[in-house]
Amino acid sequence: KCFTFPFPTISENMSRLESLNYADISSEFLKTTDKFCKFVFYDNNMKMMKYGRTVNGRGLGHLAKTYVDTISSGSVPCLENAVIAMAVIENEAAVKVGLQVYQSGMEKLKDSFPLELKAVYSEHQHLNGTATQAFMKCSFRDTDGKYLESLE
């Protein structure tokens, strides 16, 4: 479903949208916004991208922000550009999740020192796999493996 939003106010007020009074916002814009919100929250059960990924609240926020920023700059929004921007943000977060899994596991291992090198290596291998799984669960469109590689 596609929603086309009218301008929220007259052109003279567009540069100060953040500080407008509610009365200065177009009733047509408010009606369209209400329809959009009802659709997102109630009518459309699952938000999916064409790549099969479920869009969570954070992802929807990234997409909306990219669209708003693009329109505010006077450019024409493009879904593919918004998806690419979202993928960068999601993959950077996925790397952090993977690193946290690995680092917390290695911190726990320190409590067991001294250990044989074989035991440390074995735990490293296990945690590396666990961190990779955590990354894969959170990553999105890392088609060239750039973010997975940065995790390793």
Coordinates of C-alpha atoms in Angstrom, one line a residue:
K1 CA 0.0 0.0 0.0
C2 CA 1.3 3.4 -0.9
F3 CA 0.5 6.7 0.9
T4 CA 1.0 10.1 -0.6
F5 CA 1.2 12.8 1.9
P6 CA 0.2 16.4 1.1
F7 CA 2.5 19.2 2.3
P8 CA 2.0 19.6 6.1
T9 CA 1.6 23.4 5.8
I10 CA 2.0 26.3 3.5
S11 CA 5.4 26.7 1.8
E12 CA 6.4 29.7 4.0
N13 CA 6.1 27.5 7.1
M14 CA 8.1 24.5 5.7
S15 CA 11.4 25.7 7.1
R16 CA 10.1 25.8 10.6
L17 CA 8.0 22.6 10.8
E18 CA 9.4 21.7 14.2
S19 CA 8.1 24.8 15.9
L20 CA 4.7 25.1 14.2
N21 CA 1.5 25.3 16.2
Y22 CA -0.8 22.4 15.7
A23 CA -3.4 24.7 14.2
D24 CA -0.9 25.6 11.4
I25 CA -0.7 22.0 10.2
S26 CA -2.9 21.1 7.2
S27 CA -6.0 19.1 8.1
E28 CA -5.4 17.0 5.0
F29 CA -1.9 16.1 6.2
L30 CA -3.2 15.2 9.6
K31 CA -5.9 13.0 8.0
T32 CA -3.4 11.2 5.8
T33 CA -1.0 10.8 8.8
D34 CA -3.9 9.3 10.8
K35 CA -4.8 6.8 8.0
F36 CA -1.1 5.9 7.6
C37 CA -0.7 5.2 11.4
K38 CA -3.8 3.2 11.6
F39 CA -2.6 1.1 8.6
V40 CA 0.8 0.5 10.1
F41 CA -0.4 -0.3 13.6
Y42 CA -3.7 -2.1 13.0
D43 CA -4.4 -3.1 9.3
N44 CA -1.0 -4.5 8.2
N45 CA 0.1 -7.3 10.6
M46 CA 3.6 -7.8 9.4
K47 CA 5.9 -5.2 7.8
M48 CA 8.1 -7.0 5.3
M49 CA 10.6 -5.7 2.8
K50 CA 10.9 -7.2 -0.6
Y51 CA 14.0 -9.0 0.6
G52 CA 12.0 -11.1 3.0
R53 CA 13.1 -9.3 6.2
T54 CA 10.6 -8.3 8.8
V55 CA 10.9 -4.6 9.5
N56 CA 11.0 -3.9 13.3
G57 CA 10.3 -0.5 14.9
R58 CA 13.9 0.6 14.7
G59 CA 14.1 -0.3 11.0
L60 CA 10.8 1.5 10.2
G61 CA 12.2 4.5 12.1
H62 CA 15.3 4.4 9.9
L63 CA 13.3 4.2 6.7
A64 CA 11.0 7.0 7.8
K65 CA 13.9 9.2 8.8
T66 CA 15.6 8.6 5.5
Y67 CA 12.5 9.5 3.6
V68 CA 11.8 12.7 5.6
D69 CA 15.5 13.8 5.3
T70 CA 15.4 13.2 1.6
I71 CA 12.1 15.1 1.1
S72 CA 13.3 17.9 3.3
S73 CA 16.4 18.3 1.2
G74 CA 14.3 18.7 -1.9
S75 CA 15.2 15.3 -3.4
V76 CA 12.9 12.6 -4.6
P77 CA 12.8 9.6 -2.2
C78 CA 14.0 6.2 -3.4
L79 CA 13.2 3.1 -1.5
E80 CA 16.4 1.3 -2.6
N81 CA 18.5 4.2 -1.1
A82 CA 16.5 4.0 2.1
V83 CA 17.0 0.3 2.3
I84 CA 20.8 0.6 1.7
A85 CA 21.0 3.2 4.5
M86 CA 19.0 1.0 6.8
A87 CA 21.3 -2.0 5.9
V88 CA 24.4 0.0 6.9
I89 CA 22.9 0.9 10.3
E90 CA 21.5 -2.6 11.0
N91 CA 24.8 -4.2 10.0
E92 CA 26.9 -1.9 12.1
A93 CA 24.6 -2.8 15.0
A94 CA 24.9 -6.5 14.2
V95 CA 28.7 -6.3 14.4
K96 CA 28.4 -4.7 17.8
V97 CA 26.1 -7.5 18.9
G98 CA 28.5 -10.2 17.7
L99 CA 31.5 -8.5 19.3
Q100 CA 29.6 -8.2 22.6
V101 CA 28.8 -11.9 22.5
Y102 CA 32.5 -12.8 21.9
Q103 CA 34.0 -10.3 24.4
S104 CA 31.6 -11.2 27.2
G105 CA 32.4 -14.9 26.7
M106 CA 36.2 -14.3 26.7
E107 CA 35.8 -12.2 29.9
K108 CA 34.1 -15.1 31.6
L109 CA 36.9 -17.4 30.4
K110 CA 39.5 -15.2 32.2
D111 CA 37.9 -16.3 35.5
S112 CA 39.1 -19.9 34.7
F113 CA 42.8 -19.0 34.1
P114 CA 45.3 -20.5 34.1
L115 CA 44.2 -22.8 31.2
E116 CA 45.9 -24.9 28.6
L117 CA 46.2 -23.2 25.2
K118 CA 44.0 -25.9 23.7
A119 CA 41.2 -25.0 26.0
V120 CA 41.5 -21.3 25.2
Y121 CA 41.5 -22.0 21.5
S122 CA 38.5 -24.3 21.8
E123 CA 36.6 -21.6 23.6
H124 CA 37.7 -19.0 21.1
Q125 CA 36.3 -21.2 18.3
H126 CA 33.0 -21.8 20.1
L127 CA 32.6 -18.0 20.9
N128 CA 33.6 -17.1 17.3
G129 CA 30.8 -19.3 16.0
T130 CA 28.3 -18.0 18.6
A131 CA 29.2 -14.4 17.7
T132 CA 28.8 -15.1 14.0
Q133 CA 25.3 -16.6 14.7
A134 CA 24.4 -13.5 16.7
F135 CA 25.6 -11.3 13.9
M136 CA 23.7 -13.3 11.2
K137 CA 20.5 -13.1 13.2
C138 CA 20.7 -9.2 13.2
S139 CA 22.4 -8.5 9.9
F140 CA 20.6 -7.4 6.8
R141 CA 21.8 -7.5 3.2
D142 CA 25.5 -8.0 3.9
T143 CA 25.8 -9.5 0.5
D144 CA 29.5 -8.8 0.0
G145 CA 30.3 -10.1 3.6
K146 CA 31.9 -6.8 4.5
Y147 CA 30.4 -6.6 7.9
L148 CA 30.8 -10.2 8.7
E149 CA 34.5 -9.9 7.8
S150 CA 34.8 -6.9 10.1
L151 CA 33.4 -9.0 12.9
E152 CA 36.1 -11.7 12.4

